[in-house]
Coordinates of C-alpha atoms and ligand atoms in Angstrom, one line a residue:
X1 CA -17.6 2.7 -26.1
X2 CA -15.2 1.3 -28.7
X3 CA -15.3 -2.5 -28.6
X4 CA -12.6 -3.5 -26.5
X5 CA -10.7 -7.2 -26.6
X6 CA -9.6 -8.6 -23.7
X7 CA -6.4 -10.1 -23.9
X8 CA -6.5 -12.0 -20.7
X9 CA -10.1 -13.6 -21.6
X10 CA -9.8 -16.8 -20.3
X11 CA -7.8 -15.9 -17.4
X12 CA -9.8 -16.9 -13.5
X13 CA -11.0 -13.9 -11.6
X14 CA -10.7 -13.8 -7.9
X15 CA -13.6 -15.3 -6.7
X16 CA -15.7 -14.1 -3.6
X17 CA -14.5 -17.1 -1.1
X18 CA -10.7 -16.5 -2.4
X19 CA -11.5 -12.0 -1.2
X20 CA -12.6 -13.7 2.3
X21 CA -9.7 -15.7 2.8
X22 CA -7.2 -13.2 1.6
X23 CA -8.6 -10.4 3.6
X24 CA -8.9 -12.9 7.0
X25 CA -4.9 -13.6 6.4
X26 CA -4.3 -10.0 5.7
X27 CA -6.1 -8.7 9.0
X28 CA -4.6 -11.9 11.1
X29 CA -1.2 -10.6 9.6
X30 CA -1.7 -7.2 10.8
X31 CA -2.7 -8.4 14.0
X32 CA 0.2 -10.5 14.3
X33 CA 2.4 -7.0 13.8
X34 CA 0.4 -4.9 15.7
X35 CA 3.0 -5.4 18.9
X36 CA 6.1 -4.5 17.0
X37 CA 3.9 -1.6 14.9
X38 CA 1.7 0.4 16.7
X39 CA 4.4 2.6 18.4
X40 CA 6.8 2.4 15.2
X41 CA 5.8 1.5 11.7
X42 CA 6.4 -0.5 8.9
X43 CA 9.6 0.8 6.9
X44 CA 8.9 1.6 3.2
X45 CA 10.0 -1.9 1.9
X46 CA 11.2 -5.6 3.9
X47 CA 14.8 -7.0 3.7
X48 CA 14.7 -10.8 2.4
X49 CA 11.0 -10.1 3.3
X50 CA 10.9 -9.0 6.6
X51 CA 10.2 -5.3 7.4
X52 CA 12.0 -3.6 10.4
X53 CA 10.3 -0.9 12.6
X54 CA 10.7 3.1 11.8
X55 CA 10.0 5.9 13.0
X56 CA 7.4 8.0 11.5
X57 CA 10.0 10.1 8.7
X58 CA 9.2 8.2 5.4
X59 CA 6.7 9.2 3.2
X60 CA 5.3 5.7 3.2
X61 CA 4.5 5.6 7.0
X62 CA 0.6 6.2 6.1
X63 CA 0.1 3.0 4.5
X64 CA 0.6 1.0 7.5
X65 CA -1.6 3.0 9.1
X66 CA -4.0 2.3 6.4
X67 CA -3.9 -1.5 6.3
X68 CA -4.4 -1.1 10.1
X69 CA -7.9 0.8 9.0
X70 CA -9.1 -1.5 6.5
X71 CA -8.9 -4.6 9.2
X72 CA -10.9 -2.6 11.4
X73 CA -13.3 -2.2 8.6
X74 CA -13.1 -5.9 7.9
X75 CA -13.4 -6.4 11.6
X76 CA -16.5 -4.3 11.9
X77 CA -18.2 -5.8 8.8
X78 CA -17.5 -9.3 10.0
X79 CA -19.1 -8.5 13.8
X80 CA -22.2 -7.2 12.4
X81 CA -22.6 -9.8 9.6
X82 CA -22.4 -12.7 11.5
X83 CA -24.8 -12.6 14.2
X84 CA -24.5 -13.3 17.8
X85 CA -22.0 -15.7 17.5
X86 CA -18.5 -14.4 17.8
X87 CA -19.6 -11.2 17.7
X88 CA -18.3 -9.7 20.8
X89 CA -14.8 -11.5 20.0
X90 CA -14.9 -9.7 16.8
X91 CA -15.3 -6.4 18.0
X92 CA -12.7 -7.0 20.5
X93 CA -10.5 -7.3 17.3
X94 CA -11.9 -4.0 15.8
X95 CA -11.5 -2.0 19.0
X96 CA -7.7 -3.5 18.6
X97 CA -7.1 -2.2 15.5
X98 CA -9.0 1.1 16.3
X99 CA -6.6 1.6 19.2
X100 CA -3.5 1.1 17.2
X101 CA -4.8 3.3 14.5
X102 CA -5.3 5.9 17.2
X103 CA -2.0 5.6 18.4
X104 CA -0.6 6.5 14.9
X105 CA -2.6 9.3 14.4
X106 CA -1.6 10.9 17.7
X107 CA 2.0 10.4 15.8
X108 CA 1.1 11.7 12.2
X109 CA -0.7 15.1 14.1
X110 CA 2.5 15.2 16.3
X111 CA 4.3 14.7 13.0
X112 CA 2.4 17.5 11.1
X113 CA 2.4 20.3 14.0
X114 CA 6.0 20.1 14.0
X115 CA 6.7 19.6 10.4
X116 CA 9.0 16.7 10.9
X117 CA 10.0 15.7 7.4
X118 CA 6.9 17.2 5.6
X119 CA 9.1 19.0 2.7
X120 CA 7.8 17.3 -0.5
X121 CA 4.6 16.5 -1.9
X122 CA 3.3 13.1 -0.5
X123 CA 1.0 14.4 2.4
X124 CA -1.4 12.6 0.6
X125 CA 0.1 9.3 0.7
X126 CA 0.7 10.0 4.9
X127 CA -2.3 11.8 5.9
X128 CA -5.2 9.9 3.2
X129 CA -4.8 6.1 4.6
X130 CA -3.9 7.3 8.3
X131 CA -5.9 10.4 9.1
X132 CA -8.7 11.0 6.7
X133 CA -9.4 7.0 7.2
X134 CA -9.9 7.6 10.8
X135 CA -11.8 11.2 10.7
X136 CA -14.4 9.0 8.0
X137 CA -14.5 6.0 10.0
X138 CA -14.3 6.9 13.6
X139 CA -15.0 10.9 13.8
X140 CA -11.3 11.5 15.6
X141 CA -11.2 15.1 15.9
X142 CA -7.6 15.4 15.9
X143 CA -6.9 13.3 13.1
X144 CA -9.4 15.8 10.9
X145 CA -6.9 18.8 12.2
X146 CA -4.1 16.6 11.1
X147 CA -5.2 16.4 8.0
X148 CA -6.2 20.0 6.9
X149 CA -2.6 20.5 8.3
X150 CA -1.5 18.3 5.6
X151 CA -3.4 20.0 3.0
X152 CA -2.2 23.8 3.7
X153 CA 1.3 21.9 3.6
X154 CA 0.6 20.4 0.3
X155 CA -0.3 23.8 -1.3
X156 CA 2.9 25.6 -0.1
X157 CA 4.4 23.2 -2.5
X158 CA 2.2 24.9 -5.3
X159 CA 3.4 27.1 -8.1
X160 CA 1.5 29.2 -9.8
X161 CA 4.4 29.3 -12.8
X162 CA 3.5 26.4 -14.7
X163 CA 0.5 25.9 -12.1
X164 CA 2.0 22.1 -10.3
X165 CA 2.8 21.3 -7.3
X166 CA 6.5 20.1 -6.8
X167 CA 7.4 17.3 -5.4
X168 CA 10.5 17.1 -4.2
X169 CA 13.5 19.4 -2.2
X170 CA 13.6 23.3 -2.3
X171 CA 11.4 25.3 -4.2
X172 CA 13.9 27.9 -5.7
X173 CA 15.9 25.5 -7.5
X174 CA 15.0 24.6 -11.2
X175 CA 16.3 21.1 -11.0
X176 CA 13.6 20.5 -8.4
X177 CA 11.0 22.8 -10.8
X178 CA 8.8 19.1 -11.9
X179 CA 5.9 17.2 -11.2
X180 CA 5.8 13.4 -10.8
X181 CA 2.7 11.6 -12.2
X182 CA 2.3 10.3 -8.1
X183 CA 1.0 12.9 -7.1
X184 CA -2.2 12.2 -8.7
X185 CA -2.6 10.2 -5.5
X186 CA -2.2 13.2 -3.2
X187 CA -4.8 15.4 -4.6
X188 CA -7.6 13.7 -2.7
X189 CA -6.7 15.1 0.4
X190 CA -6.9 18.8 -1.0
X191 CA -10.7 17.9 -2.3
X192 CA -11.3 16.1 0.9
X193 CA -10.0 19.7 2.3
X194 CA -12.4 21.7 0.2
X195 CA -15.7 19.5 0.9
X196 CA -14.9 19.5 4.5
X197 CA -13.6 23.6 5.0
X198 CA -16.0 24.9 2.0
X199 CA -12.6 26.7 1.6
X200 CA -12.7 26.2 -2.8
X201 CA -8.5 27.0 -2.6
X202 CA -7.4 23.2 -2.3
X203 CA -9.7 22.6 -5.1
X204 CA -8.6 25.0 -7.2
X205 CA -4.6 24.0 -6.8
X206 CA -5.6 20.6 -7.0
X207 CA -7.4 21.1 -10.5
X208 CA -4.5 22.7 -11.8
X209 CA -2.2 20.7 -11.3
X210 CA -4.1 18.1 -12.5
X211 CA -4.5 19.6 -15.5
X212 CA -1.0 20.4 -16.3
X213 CA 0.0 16.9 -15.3
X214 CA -2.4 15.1 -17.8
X215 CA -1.4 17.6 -20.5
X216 CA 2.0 16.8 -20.3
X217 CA 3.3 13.3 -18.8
X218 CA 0.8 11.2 -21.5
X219 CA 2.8 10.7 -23.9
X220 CA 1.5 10.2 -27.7
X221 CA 2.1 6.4 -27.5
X222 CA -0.2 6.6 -23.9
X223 CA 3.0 5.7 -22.0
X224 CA 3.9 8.6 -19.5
X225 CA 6.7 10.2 -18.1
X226 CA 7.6 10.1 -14.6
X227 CA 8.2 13.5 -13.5
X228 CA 8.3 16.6 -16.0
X229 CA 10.4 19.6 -15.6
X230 CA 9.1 23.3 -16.6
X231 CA 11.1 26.6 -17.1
X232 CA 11.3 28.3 -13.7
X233 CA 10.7 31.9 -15.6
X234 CA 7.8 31.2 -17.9
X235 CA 5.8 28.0 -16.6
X236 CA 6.4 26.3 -20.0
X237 CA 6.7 22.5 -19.9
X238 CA 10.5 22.0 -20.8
X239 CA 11.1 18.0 -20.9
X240 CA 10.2 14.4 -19.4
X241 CA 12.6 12.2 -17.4
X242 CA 12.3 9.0 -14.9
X243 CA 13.7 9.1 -12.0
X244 CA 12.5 5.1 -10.7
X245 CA 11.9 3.6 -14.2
X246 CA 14.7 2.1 -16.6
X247 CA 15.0 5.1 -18.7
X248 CA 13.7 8.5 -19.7
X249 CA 11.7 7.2 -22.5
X250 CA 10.4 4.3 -20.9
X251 CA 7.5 3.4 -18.7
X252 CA 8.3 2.7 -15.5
X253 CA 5.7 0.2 -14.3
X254 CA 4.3 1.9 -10.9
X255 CA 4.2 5.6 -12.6
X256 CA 2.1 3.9 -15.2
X257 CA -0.2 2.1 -12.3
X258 CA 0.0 5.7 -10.6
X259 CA -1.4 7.3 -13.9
X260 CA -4.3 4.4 -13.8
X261 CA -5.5 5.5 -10.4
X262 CA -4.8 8.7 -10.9
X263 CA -6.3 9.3 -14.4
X264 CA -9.9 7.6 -12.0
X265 CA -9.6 9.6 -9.4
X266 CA -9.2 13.0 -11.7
X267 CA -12.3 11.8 -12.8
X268 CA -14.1 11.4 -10.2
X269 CA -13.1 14.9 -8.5
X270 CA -14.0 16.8 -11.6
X271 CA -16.4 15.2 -13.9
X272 CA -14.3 16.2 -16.7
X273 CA -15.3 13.3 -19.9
X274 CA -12.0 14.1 -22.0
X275 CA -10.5 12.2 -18.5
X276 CA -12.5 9.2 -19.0
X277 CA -10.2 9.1 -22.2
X278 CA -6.8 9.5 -20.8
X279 CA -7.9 7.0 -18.6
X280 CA -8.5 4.3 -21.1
X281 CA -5.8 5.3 -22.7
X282 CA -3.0 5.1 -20.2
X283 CA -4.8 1.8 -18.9
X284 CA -4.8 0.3 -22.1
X285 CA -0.9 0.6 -22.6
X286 CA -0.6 -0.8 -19.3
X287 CA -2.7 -4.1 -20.4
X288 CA -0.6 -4.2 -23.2
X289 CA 2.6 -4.1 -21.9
X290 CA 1.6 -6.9 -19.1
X291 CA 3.3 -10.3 -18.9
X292 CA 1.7 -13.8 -19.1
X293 CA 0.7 -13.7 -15.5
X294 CA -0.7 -9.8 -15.4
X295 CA 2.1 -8.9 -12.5
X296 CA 4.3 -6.6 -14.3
X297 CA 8.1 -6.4 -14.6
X298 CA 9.6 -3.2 -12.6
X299 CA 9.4 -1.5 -15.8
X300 CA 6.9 -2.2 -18.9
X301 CA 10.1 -2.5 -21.1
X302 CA 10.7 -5.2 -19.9
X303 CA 8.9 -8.5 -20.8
X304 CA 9.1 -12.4 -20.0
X305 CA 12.2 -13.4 -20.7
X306 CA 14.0 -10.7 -19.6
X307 CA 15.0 -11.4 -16.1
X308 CA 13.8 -8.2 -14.3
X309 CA 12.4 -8.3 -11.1
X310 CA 8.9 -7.8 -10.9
X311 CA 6.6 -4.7 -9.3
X312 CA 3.6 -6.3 -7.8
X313 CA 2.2 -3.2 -6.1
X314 CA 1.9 -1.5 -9.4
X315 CA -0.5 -4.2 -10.5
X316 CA -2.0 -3.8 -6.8
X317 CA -2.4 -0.3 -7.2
X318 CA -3.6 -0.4 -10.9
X319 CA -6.1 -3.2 -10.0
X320 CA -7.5 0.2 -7.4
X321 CA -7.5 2.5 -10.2
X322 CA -9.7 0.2 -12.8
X323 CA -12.4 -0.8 -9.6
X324 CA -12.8 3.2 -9.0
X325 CA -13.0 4.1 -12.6
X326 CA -15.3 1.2 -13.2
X327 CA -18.0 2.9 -11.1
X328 CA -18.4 6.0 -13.5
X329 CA -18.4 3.9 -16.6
X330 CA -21.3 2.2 -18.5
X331 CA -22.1 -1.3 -17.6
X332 CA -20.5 -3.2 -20.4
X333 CA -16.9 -1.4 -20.4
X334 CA -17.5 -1.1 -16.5
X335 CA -17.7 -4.7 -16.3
X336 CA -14.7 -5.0 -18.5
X337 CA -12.5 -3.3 -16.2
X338 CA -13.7 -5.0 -12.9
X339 CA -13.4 -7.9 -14.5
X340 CA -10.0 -7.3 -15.1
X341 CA -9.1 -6.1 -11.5
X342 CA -10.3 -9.5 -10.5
X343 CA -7.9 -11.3 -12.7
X344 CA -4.7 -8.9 -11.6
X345 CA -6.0 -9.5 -8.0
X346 CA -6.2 -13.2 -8.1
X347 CA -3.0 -12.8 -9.9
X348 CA -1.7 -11.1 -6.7
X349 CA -3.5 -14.0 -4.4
X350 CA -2.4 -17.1 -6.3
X351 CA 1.6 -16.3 -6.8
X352 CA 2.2 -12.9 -4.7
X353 CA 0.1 -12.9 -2.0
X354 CA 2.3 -14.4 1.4
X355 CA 0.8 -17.6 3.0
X356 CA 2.4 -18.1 6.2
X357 CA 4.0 -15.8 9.1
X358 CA 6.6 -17.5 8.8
X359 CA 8.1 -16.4 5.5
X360 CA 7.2 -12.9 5.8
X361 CA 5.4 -10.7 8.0
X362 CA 4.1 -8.3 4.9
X363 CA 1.3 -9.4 2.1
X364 CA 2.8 -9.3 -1.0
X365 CA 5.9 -10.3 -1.9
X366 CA 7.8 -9.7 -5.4
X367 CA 7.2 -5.6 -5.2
X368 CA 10.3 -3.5 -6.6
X369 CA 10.5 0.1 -4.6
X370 CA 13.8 1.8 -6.3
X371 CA 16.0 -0.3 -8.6
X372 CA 19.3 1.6 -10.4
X373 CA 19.8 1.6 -13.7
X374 CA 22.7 2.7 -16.0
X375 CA 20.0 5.0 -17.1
X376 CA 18.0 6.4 -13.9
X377 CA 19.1 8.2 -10.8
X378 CA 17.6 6.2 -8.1
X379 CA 19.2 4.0 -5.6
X380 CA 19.0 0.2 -5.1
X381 CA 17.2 -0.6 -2.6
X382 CA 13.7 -2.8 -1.9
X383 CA 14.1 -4.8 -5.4
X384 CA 12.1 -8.0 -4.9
X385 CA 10.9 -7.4 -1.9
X386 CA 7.9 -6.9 -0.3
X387 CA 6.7 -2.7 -0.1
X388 CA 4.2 -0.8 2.0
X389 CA 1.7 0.5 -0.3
X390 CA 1.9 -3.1 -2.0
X391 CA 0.3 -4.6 0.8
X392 CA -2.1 -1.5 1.5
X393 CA -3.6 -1.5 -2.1
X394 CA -3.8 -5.1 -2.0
X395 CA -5.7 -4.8 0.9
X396 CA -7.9 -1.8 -0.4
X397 CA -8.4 -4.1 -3.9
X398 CA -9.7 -6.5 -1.7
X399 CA -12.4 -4.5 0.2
X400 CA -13.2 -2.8 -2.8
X401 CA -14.2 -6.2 -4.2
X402 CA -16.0 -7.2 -1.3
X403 CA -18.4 -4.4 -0.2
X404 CA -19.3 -0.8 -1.5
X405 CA -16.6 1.2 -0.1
X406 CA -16.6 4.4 1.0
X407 CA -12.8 5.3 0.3
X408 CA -10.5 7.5 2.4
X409 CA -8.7 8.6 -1.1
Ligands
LIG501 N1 5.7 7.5 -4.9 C1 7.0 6.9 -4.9 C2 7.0 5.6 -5.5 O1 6.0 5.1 -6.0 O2 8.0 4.9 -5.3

């Protein structure tokens, strides 16, 4: 490996007591919600950080479900670890969360059976934290149908001119004929979908799109586009363009995080070494576009100094992305980026992280979901705020750190 500096030597990683603590407030905080969401969920982001209940519409509703898995992990883990004492109280917790959990997958299969608002890409994001979690960790039938549901959904979105998947709206109309470097995170589920039919079609859509995705949202400067648009007729890759960052030719800080996790888990699905290089490259752009504290601004224009709001669920999600790559990589450069994940997630823990019920009932505040520019198309809404799949990847960084896991992506 090339010799690599790190430019945040010096800074404190997360240290094993500090991983306890934060997962024991994130599972208490789940707990606390679990009356308000088991029948409804978390909406995609909280208002003056505060999240409302939904129904299960949103793309995001998965993540919720998720966080609700990984405190029954942490539940589990903590009953069997500790001996006699407390055992059976925490157990009691873990059966809790199991039951919750349940609940939602009974939703997300009712959800999927009736294609209520399953037209775009992001089964993945629903049906990878929600039903694949509870298939690995608790057998559910049911939420193993769900799932393969989700994955012969995902593949009607695929087209074989230009060989992606689209993400969004109808699929006859070339404004809607891109990719978006999300979906990277979706893909799982149609490998998961492979291993567990032996059907080799989800695979083979999956490794397609990958590779038209990594061939055209890396840019030469290792920044990467958000979506990319192809000619409807011939496939070709036309031209780049944000939809959430601050302009087309900027990098909009959770794409980038997307690309980190994505680049790792492309990897891991298809052994491909030229991957391990995209990685470090996209990583490394991220590193070097981070402020002082390693929590980036909404978009990796932007810098201290500037005023933006900030996107902590990128680094949340990024910190994912560099603990799965760091698996497959050589000890020295694998240490590099764990040790690196450790500084973003005590990062996240000292100045992000929530403290007390009573300021928000999320985990991470200071996440940006969709902020307008004079240059993007996107909405305003969830800007400094706490989101979703903030608090789920913080969560998942933090079991990651703690034990071996064996990951639902
Ligand atoms: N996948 C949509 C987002 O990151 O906002």
């Amino acid at each position: 490996m090339e010799e690599k500096k790190d430019k945040f030597a010096g800074y404190p990683e997360i240290s094993n007591e500090e991983i306890d603590a934060a997962l024991r407030f994130s599972c208490g905080q789940t707990e606390r919600n679990l009356p308000q969401f088991t029948e409804r969920f978390q909406n995609a982001y909280s208002v003056n950080n505060f999240y409302e209940p939904i129904d299960n519409t949103d793309w995001t509703n998965g993540f919720w479900t998720g966080e609700i898995w990984l405190s029954y992990e942490y539940c589990m883990d903590m009953a069997e670890k500790k001996g006699a004492d407390g055992k059976e109280a925490r157990l009691k917790r873990a059966e809790a969360f199991k039951a919750a959990a349940s609940v939602q997958v009974e939703s997300f299969y009712n959800r999927i059976k009736n294609k209520i608002e399953v037209d775009h890409h992001d089964m993945g994001f629903l049906y990878t934290p929600s039903c694949v979690a509870a298939y690995k960790l608790t057998g559910n039938k049911k939420a193993r149908e769900a799932a393969l549901l989700a994955a012969d959904q995902l593949i009607t979105r695929y087209h074989p001119v230009g060989e992606f998947i689209q993400a969004w709206g109808p699929m006859d109309a070339p404004e809607n004929y891109r990719l978006i470097i999300d979906c990277l995170l979706n893909l799982p589920l149609l490998y998961w979908a492979t291993e567990e039919t032996g059907d080799g079609k989800y695979r083979e859509i999956a490794e397609r799109h990958i590779h038209t995705a990594v061939a055209n949202v890396i840019r030469e400067d290792d920044s990467t586009w958000h979506t990319f648009f192809f000619d409807m007729k011939t496939g070709a890759p036309d031209h780049g363009a944000t939809c959430q960052g601050y302009r087309d030719g900027s990098a909009w800080a959770r794409g980038q995080a997307w690309g980190v996790y994505g680049m790792a888990c492309a990897y891991r699905y298809t052994g491909r070494e030229d991957y391990i290089e995209k990685f470090r490259r996209v990583t490394e752009y991220y590193l070097n576009h981070l402020p002082k504290d390693l929590i980036p601004y909404w978009d990796l224009e932007f810098t201290d100094g500037d005023e933006q709001p900030r996107d902590s669920s990128s680094a949340a999600i990024a910190a994912c992305g560099l603990l799965e790559m760091s698996k497959y990589l050589k000890e020295e450069e694998a240490a590099y980026y764990a040790g690196l994940a450790r500084k973003m997630v005590k990062a996240l823990y000292d100045r992000y992280a929530v403290r007390d019920a009573a300021e928000s009932n999320g985990l991470v505040l200071h996440a940006t979901y969709s902020n307008h520019s004079p240059y993007n198309t996107c909405n305003h809404y969830g800007v400094d705020e706490c989101n979703i799949w903030g608090d789920y990847f913080y969560m998942e960084a933090l079991t990651r750190l703690r034990k071996e896991w064996n990951q639902y992506w």
